[in-house]
Amino acid sequence: MNHILLLFGLYFIQGLPYGVQTGFLPVYLRSKGISLASVGAFKLLLLPWFLKGLWAPLVDRFASKASWLRGSVAAMFVTCLFISCIHPDDTAVLCALLFLFNLFSATQDVAVDGLAIQLLDGAELGAGNTAQVVGYKSGAVMASGLTAVEQTLGWTGVFAALAAVYFAALLVLQGRVKDGECTSPDGQTKGDKSARDDYKGHQSALRNVHAEVMNTEGTVWVAVFVLIYKLGEQGAVSLFPLFLLDGGTSAVEVSFWSGVLGMGASIVGSTWGGVLLSTYRLATVRVVKRHCQLRLLPLLLMLWLTANPYDRGNLTGAVHYDHSPTDKYKYSRTSLLRSPVGLN
């Protein structure tokens, strides 16, 4: 359980950049009069997350997971300090720093996944998967609520607060995760050297991981499902807060309803999905199908609201209900397919 709490904290700070990029920043930029096209272009700064597989082998091959974790968290701490010192109108510098922010966060993700494989036994993979999803989304919730902080402390205060969080995380890493071993709060340790030796001893096998995964039953189905699911989710949910903002809802209200409560509902859904799968042992495909059907209701309500005059009560209901447990089923199914190489 202590391993799970450690991983929860690491995934929590990993979710902060995502919440900044998808929750806080779009609302902030749109409230300052930036066009929708320009706001959307900022999503390109998430590119390191799509390309992290290119340098993931380097994280496994060189140095320890502890070194990569401390280095990436320290780099995010410094990056946040730099962002707090610039003016958001300096677009070129802001984009460069946000790109680095995502680059370091993606690298941390690779290191944390490797650490999770070292720390968790087979029986703990389900709990580790829950820690991943819930921890990551909790970090995103916190970052989405930074709009209220910005109203009080300004741009500088927002990123200074983020820098403080990363500094605190760095102090925790110094005590809990050391070179060559991973130390849990109960004092138990697990070595990092064995993971590197295992990597070197199975290089030829790792070269065939892609082929093995693609030959696993259900892989293609899951890939297609996740692609279609995410396209619909991102198309509707990512633009909806901006629609609310353009409709006269304040930036703080948008962040609260769509970011904090919306993502909070998503966390509840992820946890509920884990309970259904682990406790009641329902068929995954059956449950996914039922919740996909239920998911159509808030999406249709969003479509109706965009074409008709609305009131805030209806809007908040749509945002709240749209975050279903489907995410949990997706991650659970994916973790089963990918458990030999990682949790994410």
Tab-separated table of C-alpha atoms in Angstrom:
chain	number	residue	atom	x	y	z
A	1	MET	CA	0.000	0.000	0.000
A	2	ASN	CA	2.887	2.360	0.727
A	3	HIS	CA	4.163	1.770	-2.781
A	4	ILE	CA	0.733	2.748	-4.089
A	5	LEU	CA	0.790	6.018	-2.123
A	6	LEU	CA	4.249	6.844	-3.477
A	7	LEU	CA	3.105	6.208	-7.049
A	8	PHE	CA	-0.070	8.218	-6.449
A	9	GLY	CA	2.024	11.239	-5.461
A	10	LEU	CA	4.314	10.890	-8.469
A	11	TYR	CA	1.395	10.597	-10.874
A	12	PHE	CA	-0.264	13.556	-9.131
A	13	ILE	CA	2.589	15.940	-9.940
A	14	GLN	CA	2.717	14.407	-13.404
A	15	GLY	CA	-0.903	15.468	-14.001
A	16	LEU	CA	-0.195	19.128	-13.228
A	17	PRO	CA	1.234	20.022	-16.675
A	18	TYR	CA	-1.761	18.407	-18.375
A	19	GLY	CA	-4.170	20.436	-16.235
A	20	VAL	CA	-2.227	23.619	-16.995
A	21	GLN	CA	-2.180	22.893	-20.724
A	22	THR	CA	-5.785	21.763	-21.137
A	23	GLY	CA	-7.597	23.420	-18.222
A	24	PHE	CA	-5.974	26.612	-17.022
A	25	LEU	CA	-4.202	27.901	-20.127
A	26	PRO	CA	-7.073	27.729	-22.689
A	27	VAL	CA	-9.454	29.552	-20.336
A	28	TYR	CA	-6.807	32.129	-19.449
A	29	LEU	CA	-5.862	32.830	-23.071
A	30	ARG	CA	-9.462	32.967	-24.293
A	31	SER	CA	-10.413	35.344	-21.459
A	32	LYS	CA	-7.639	37.653	-22.716
A	33	GLY	CA	-9.139	37.731	-26.217
A	34	ILE	CA	-6.921	35.130	-27.933
A	35	SER	CA	-8.607	33.484	-30.933
A	36	LEU	CA	-9.865	29.913	-30.781
A	37	ALA	CA	-7.389	28.903	-33.496
A	38	SER	CA	-4.469	30.254	-31.478
A	39	VAL	CA	-5.721	28.609	-28.303
A	40	GLY	CA	-5.967	25.312	-30.160
A	41	ALA	CA	-2.451	25.723	-31.543
A	42	PHE	CA	-1.092	25.682	-27.993
A	43	LYS	CA	-2.086	22.001	-27.853
A	44	LEU	CA	0.862	21.319	-30.175
A	45	LEU	CA	3.093	21.924	-27.165
A	46	LEU	CA	1.914	18.530	-25.884
A	47	LEU	CA	3.924	16.889	-28.676
A	48	PRO	CA	6.568	15.439	-26.273
A	49	TRP	CA	3.874	13.183	-24.830
A	50	PHE	CA	3.323	11.604	-28.237
A	51	LEU	CA	7.045	11.231	-28.926
A	52	LYS	CA	8.261	10.066	-25.509
A	53	GLY	CA	8.742	6.548	-26.866
A	54	LEU	CA	11.721	7.840	-28.831
A	55	TRP	CA	13.818	8.482	-25.709
A	56	ALA	CA	12.133	6.011	-23.348
A	57	PRO	CA	14.844	3.371	-24.032
A	58	LEU	CA	17.456	5.879	-22.862
A	59	VAL	CA	15.680	6.197	-19.523
A	60	ASP	CA	15.757	2.413	-19.115
A	61	ARG	CA	19.336	1.980	-20.307
A	62	PHE	CA	21.231	4.845	-18.645
A	63	ALA	CA	21.371	5.930	-14.991
A	64	SER	CA	18.728	4.955	-12.426
A	65	LYS	CA	15.024	5.682	-12.256
A	66	ALA	CA	15.752	7.793	-9.165
A	67	SER	CA	18.191	9.973	-11.107
A	68	TRP	CA	15.745	10.500	-13.948
A	69	LEU	CA	12.944	11.308	-11.515
A	70	ARG	CA	14.964	13.829	-9.536
A	71	GLY	CA	16.325	15.394	-12.704
A	72	SER	CA	12.934	15.754	-14.415
A	73	VAL	CA	11.204	17.137	-11.294
A	74	ALA	CA	14.064	19.585	-10.681
A	75	ALA	CA	13.829	20.674	-14.321
A	76	MET	CA	10.077	21.297	-13.984
A	77	PHE	CA	10.708	23.288	-10.815
A	78	VAL	CA	13.193	25.543	-12.637
A	79	THR	CA	10.918	25.832	-15.692
A	80	CYS	CA	7.994	26.991	-13.541
A	81	LEU	CA	10.224	29.614	-11.947
A	82	PHE	CA	11.177	30.935	-15.390
A	83	ILE	CA	7.552	30.989	-16.551
A	84	SER	CA	6.580	32.930	-13.433
A	85	CYS	CA	9.138	35.599	-14.369
A	86	ILE	CA	7.949	36.247	-17.926
A	87	HIS	CA	4.922	38.100	-19.252
A	88	PRO	CA	2.346	35.816	-20.928
A	89	ASP	CA	2.258	38.194	-23.921
A	90	ASP	CA	5.801	37.070	-24.781
A	91	THR	CA	4.423	34.213	-26.852
A	92	ALA	CA	7.666	32.817	-28.263
A	93	VAL	CA	9.357	32.479	-24.864
A	94	LEU	CA	6.163	31.154	-23.278
A	95	CYS	CA	5.782	28.459	-25.943
A	96	ALA	CA	9.414	27.414	-25.596
A	97	LEU	CA	9.126	27.090	-21.811
A	98	LEU	CA	5.800	25.236	-21.970
A	99	PHE	CA	7.309	22.841	-24.510
A	100	LEU	CA	10.172	22.139	-22.096
A	101	PHE	CA	7.652	21.778	-19.271
A	102	ASN	CA	5.873	19.030	-21.218
A	103	LEU	CA	9.172	17.459	-22.282
A	104	PHE	CA	10.355	17.079	-18.695
A	105	SER	CA	6.935	15.851	-17.581
A	106	ALA	CA	6.842	13.211	-20.334
A	107	THR	CA	10.305	12.048	-19.283
A	108	GLN	CA	9.114	11.798	-15.692
A	109	ASP	CA	6.224	9.657	-16.931
A	110	VAL	CA	8.629	7.160	-18.480
A	111	ALA	CA	10.677	6.976	-15.283
A	112	VAL	CA	7.605	6.597	-13.050
A	113	ASP	CA	6.221	3.776	-15.180
A	114	GLY	CA	9.553	1.973	-14.914
A	115	LEU	CA	9.578	2.551	-11.173
A	116	ALA	CA	6.046	1.153	-10.921
A	117	ILE	CA	7.094	-2.069	-12.613
A	118	GLN	CA	9.959	-2.407	-10.103
A	119	LEU	CA	7.816	-1.699	-7.051
A	120	LEU	CA	4.583	-3.544	-7.803
A	121	ASP	CA	3.937	-7.251	-7.628
A	122	GLY	CA	1.507	-8.847	-10.048
A	123	ALA	CA	-1.291	-8.693	-7.485
A	124	GLU	CA	-0.748	-4.936	-7.083
A	125	LEU	CA	-1.091	-4.005	-10.763
A	126	GLY	CA	-4.797	-3.220	-10.409
A	127	ALA	CA	-4.213	-0.899	-7.455
A	128	GLY	CA	-1.230	0.625	-9.253
A	129	ASN	CA	-3.396	1.309	-12.284
A	130	THR	CA	-5.951	3.055	-10.074
A	131	ALA	CA	-3.183	5.130	-8.471
A	132	GLN	CA	-2.028	6.108	-11.947
A	133	VAL	CA	-5.418	7.228	-13.230
A	134	VAL	CA	-6.726	8.853	-10.048
A	135	GLY	CA	-3.396	10.463	-9.145
A	136	TYR	CA	-2.928	11.896	-12.615
A	137	LYS	CA	-6.468	13.265	-12.759
A	138	SER	CA	-6.182	14.709	-9.250
A	139	GLY	CA	-3.146	16.681	-10.399
A	140	ALA	CA	-5.091	17.860	-13.426
A	141	VAL	CA	-7.950	18.980	-11.130
A	142	MET	CA	-5.579	21.042	-9.032
A	143	ALA	CA	-4.062	22.669	-12.103
A	144	SER	CA	-7.487	23.371	-13.611
A	145	GLY	CA	-8.391	25.303	-10.466
A	146	LEU	CA	-5.449	27.647	-10.907
A	147	THR	CA	-7.740	30.159	-12.614
A	148	ALA	CA	-9.014	31.186	-9.176
A	149	VAL	CA	-5.419	31.523	-7.976
A	150	GLU	CA	-4.613	33.699	-10.987
A	151	GLN	CA	-7.479	36.045	-10.092
A	152	THR	CA	-5.799	36.662	-6.719
A	153	LEU	CA	-2.066	36.187	-7.231
A	154	GLY	CA	-1.749	36.811	-10.951
A	155	TRP	CA	0.273	34.932	-13.554
A	156	THR	CA	3.431	35.023	-11.460
A	157	GLY	CA	1.669	33.610	-8.417
A	158	VAL	CA	0.251	30.656	-10.385
A	159	PHE	CA	3.604	29.364	-11.596
A	160	ALA	CA	5.366	30.255	-8.370
A	161	ALA	CA	2.832	28.001	-6.616
A	162	LEU	CA	3.523	25.208	-9.111
A	163	ALA	CA	7.250	25.650	-8.543
A	164	ALA	CA	6.656	25.256	-4.798
A	165	VAL	CA	4.794	21.972	-5.402
A	166	TYR	CA	7.661	20.593	-7.491
A	167	PHE	CA	10.198	21.715	-4.904
A	168	ALA	CA	8.268	19.843	-2.208
A	169	ALA	CA	8.120	16.786	-4.465
A	170	LEU	CA	11.867	16.994	-4.958
A	171	LEU	CA	12.399	16.915	-1.196
A	172	VAL	CA	10.173	13.836	-0.924
A	173	LEU	CA	12.093	12.089	-3.706
A	174	GLN	CA	15.352	12.736	-1.887
A	175	GLY	CA	14.085	10.747	1.070
A	176	ARG	CA	11.966	8.053	-0.581
A	177	VAL	CA	13.699	7.216	-3.858
A	178	LYS	CA	17.474	6.848	-3.898
A	179	ASP	CA	20.025	5.765	-6.495
A	180	GLY	CA	20.062	2.005	-6.844
A	181	GLU	CA	16.975	1.450	-4.728
A	182	CYS	CA	13.403	2.614	-4.154
A	183	THR	CA	12.505	3.354	-0.557
A	184	SER	CA	8.878	3.193	0.540
A	185	PRO	CA	7.529	4.928	3.666
A	186	ASP	CA	7.803	1.663	5.635
A	187	GLY	CA	11.516	1.443	4.937
A	188	GLN	CA	11.338	-1.405	2.414
A	189	THR	CA	13.664	-1.137	-0.546
A	190	LYS	CA	13.738	-2.592	-4.005
A	191	GLY	CA	16.786	-2.403	-6.213
A	192	ASP	CA	17.101	-0.545	-9.504
A	193	LYS	CA	20.203	-2.400	-10.624
A	194	SER	CA	18.285	-5.626	-11.238
A	195	ALA	CA	15.939	-3.807	-13.612
A	196	ARG	CA	18.897	-2.547	-15.658
A	197	ASP	CA	20.503	-5.980	-15.679
A	198	ASP	CA	17.219	-7.511	-16.746
A	199	TYR	CA	16.960	-4.941	-19.537
A	200	LYS	CA	20.431	-5.783	-20.815
A	201	GLY	CA	19.741	-9.491	-20.586
A	202	HIS	CA	16.577	-9.264	-22.630
A	203	GLN	CA	17.433	-6.733	-25.327
A	204	SER	CA	16.495	-9.111	-28.096
A	205	ALA	CA	13.139	-9.811	-26.440
A	206	LEU	CA	12.403	-6.113	-26.014
A	207	ARG	CA	12.940	-5.548	-29.716
A	208	ASN	CA	9.984	-7.831	-30.326
A	209	VAL	CA	7.636	-6.193	-27.792
A	210	HIS	CA	5.737	-4.307	-30.479
A	211	ALA	CA	5.072	-7.486	-32.444
A	212	GLU	CA	4.026	-9.358	-29.301
A	213	VAL	CA	1.601	-6.627	-28.256
A	214	MET	CA	0.067	-6.406	-31.720
A	215	ASN	CA	-0.427	-10.186	-31.730
A	216	THR	CA	-2.201	-10.108	-28.379
A	217	GLU	CA	-5.898	-10.777	-28.716
A	218	GLY	CA	-7.921	-7.571	-28.445
A	219	THR	CA	-5.053	-5.130	-29.079
A	220	VAL	CA	-6.422	-3.815	-32.385
A	221	TRP	CA	-9.916	-3.502	-30.916
A	222	VAL	CA	-8.630	-1.514	-27.941
A	223	ALA	CA	-6.521	0.759	-30.186
A	224	VAL	CA	-9.476	1.571	-32.446
A	225	PHE	CA	-11.805	2.062	-29.491
A	226	VAL	CA	-9.424	4.430	-27.674
A	227	LEU	CA	-8.852	6.434	-30.882
A	228	ILE	CA	-12.564	6.908	-31.559
A	229	TYR	CA	-13.360	7.492	-27.894
A	230	LYS	CA	-10.662	10.123	-27.445
A	231	LEU	CA	-11.524	11.922	-30.677
A	232	GLY	CA	-15.124	12.347	-29.518
A	233	GLU	CA	-14.134	13.304	-25.983
A	234	GLN	CA	-11.539	15.867	-26.961
A	235	GLY	CA	-13.704	17.349	-29.691
A	236	ALA	CA	-16.587	17.977	-27.302
A	237	VAL	CA	-15.060	18.448	-23.873
A	238	SER	CA	-11.995	20.531	-24.767
A	239	LEU	CA	-14.008	23.202	-26.607
A	240	PHE	CA	-16.972	23.265	-24.257
A	241	PRO	CA	-15.310	25.430	-21.559
A	242	LEU	CA	-14.461	28.020	-24.227
A	243	PHE	CA	-18.073	27.933	-25.392
A	244	LEU	CA	-19.149	28.687	-21.821
A	245	LEU	CA	-16.640	31.511	-21.610
A	246	ASP	CA	-17.849	33.069	-24.847
A	247	GLY	CA	-21.409	32.754	-23.558
A	248	GLY	CA	-20.691	35.084	-20.653
A	249	THR	CA	-19.702	32.657	-17.879
A	250	SER	CA	-16.772	33.953	-15.856
A	251	ALA	CA	-13.364	32.293	-16.126
A	252	VAL	CA	-13.464	31.205	-12.485
A	253	GLU	CA	-16.895	29.588	-12.920
A	254	VAL	CA	-15.786	27.806	-16.079
A	255	SER	CA	-12.710	26.401	-14.342
A	256	PHE	CA	-14.756	25.331	-11.355
A	257	TRP	CA	-17.571	23.575	-13.208
A	258	SER	CA	-15.691	22.176	-16.174
A	259	GLY	CA	-12.283	21.710	-14.579
A	260	VAL	CA	-12.635	21.005	-10.867
A	261	LEU	CA	-16.091	19.402	-10.684
A	262	GLY	CA	-15.908	17.914	-14.167
A	263	MET	CA	-12.554	16.246	-13.555
A	264	GLY	CA	-13.676	15.374	-10.037
A	265	ALA	CA	-16.586	13.454	-11.546
A	266	SER	CA	-14.085	11.756	-13.827
A	267	ILE	CA	-12.050	10.634	-10.793
A	268	VAL	CA	-15.195	9.219	-9.187
A	269	GLY	CA	-15.978	7.427	-12.445
A	270	SER	CA	-12.470	5.961	-12.653
A	271	THR	CA	-12.689	4.733	-9.070
A	272	TRP	CA	-16.151	3.298	-9.655
A	273	GLY	CA	-14.877	1.519	-12.756
A	274	GLY	CA	-12.116	-0.075	-10.707
A	275	VAL	CA	-14.655	-1.262	-8.139
A	276	LEU	CA	-16.870	-2.806	-10.806
A	277	LEU	CA	-13.984	-4.645	-12.429
A	278	SER	CA	-12.152	-5.811	-9.310
A	279	THR	CA	-15.003	-6.396	-6.850
A	280	TYR	CA	-17.983	-7.388	-8.971
A	281	ARG	CA	-15.831	-8.855	-11.779
A	282	LEU	CA	-18.235	-7.806	-14.500
A	283	ALA	CA	-17.350	-8.445	-18.137
A	284	THR	CA	-15.233	-5.502	-19.332
A	285	VAL	CA	-16.695	-5.313	-22.835
A	286	ARG	CA	-20.252	-5.422	-21.519
A	287	VAL	CA	-19.685	-2.603	-19.027
A	288	VAL	CA	-17.857	-0.465	-21.596
A	289	LYS	CA	-20.736	-0.896	-24.035
A	290	ARG	CA	-23.337	0.148	-21.449
A	291	HIS	CA	-21.429	3.246	-20.356
A	292	CYS	CA	-20.689	4.279	-23.930
A	293	GLN	CA	-24.435	4.267	-24.502
A	294	LEU	CA	-24.949	6.405	-21.384
A	295	ARG	CA	-22.152	8.722	-22.561
A	296	LEU	CA	-24.255	9.683	-25.569
A	297	LEU	CA	-26.734	11.512	-23.328
A	298	PRO	CA	-24.467	14.377	-22.141
A	299	LEU	CA	-22.866	14.648	-25.593
A	300	LEU	CA	-26.298	15.081	-27.182
A	301	LEU	CA	-27.168	17.626	-24.490
A	302	MET	CA	-23.975	19.556	-25.304
A	303	LEU	CA	-24.957	19.510	-28.992
A	304	TRP	CA	-28.408	20.837	-28.171
A	305	LEU	CA	-27.010	23.575	-25.929
A	306	THR	CA	-24.625	24.844	-28.602
A	307	ALA	CA	-27.562	25.355	-30.970
A	308	ASN	CA	-30.046	26.813	-28.460
A	309	PRO	CA	-30.131	29.492	-25.769
A	310	TYR	CA	-28.928	28.042	-22.501
A	311	ASP	CA	-28.953	28.622	-18.800
A	312	ARG	CA	-26.107	27.837	-16.451
A	313	GLY	CA	-27.978	25.125	-14.593
A	314	ASN	CA	-28.340	22.989	-17.719
A	315	LEU	CA	-24.748	23.636	-18.711
A	316	THR	CA	-23.277	22.519	-15.428
A	317	GLY	CA	-25.327	19.342	-15.509
A	318	ALA	CA	-23.962	18.465	-18.932
A	319	VAL	CA	-20.361	19.077	-17.920
A	320	HIS	CA	-20.790	17.115	-14.706
A	321	TYR	CA	-22.405	14.037	-16.224
A	322	ASP	CA	-20.076	13.764	-19.199
A	323	HIS	CA	-17.216	12.316	-17.145
A	324	SER	CA	-18.149	8.627	-16.954
A	325	PRO	CA	-16.253	5.571	-15.657
A	326	THR	CA	-15.327	4.640	-19.246
A	327	ASP	CA	-11.793	5.964	-18.710
A	328	LYS	CA	-11.220	3.375	-16.011
A	329	TYR	CA	-12.307	0.509	-18.238
A	330	LYS	CA	-10.054	1.771	-21.001
A	331	TYR	CA	-7.020	1.986	-18.723
A	332	SER	CA	-7.798	-1.342	-17.094
A	333	ARG	CA	-8.002	-3.120	-20.430
A	334	THR	CA	-4.873	-1.396	-21.698
A	335	SER	CA	-2.922	-2.257	-18.538
A	336	LEU	CA	-3.741	-5.931	-19.043
A	337	LEU	CA	-2.358	-5.776	-22.558
A	338	ARG	CA	0.724	-3.773	-21.634
A	339	SER	CA	1.567	-5.017	-18.156
A	340	PRO	CA	4.864	-6.604	-19.371
A	341	VAL	CA	6.249	-3.179	-20.344
A	342	GLY	CA	4.478	-0.595	-18.184
A	343	LEU	CA	1.340	0.749	-16.599
A	344	ASN	CA	0.778	3.617	-18.993
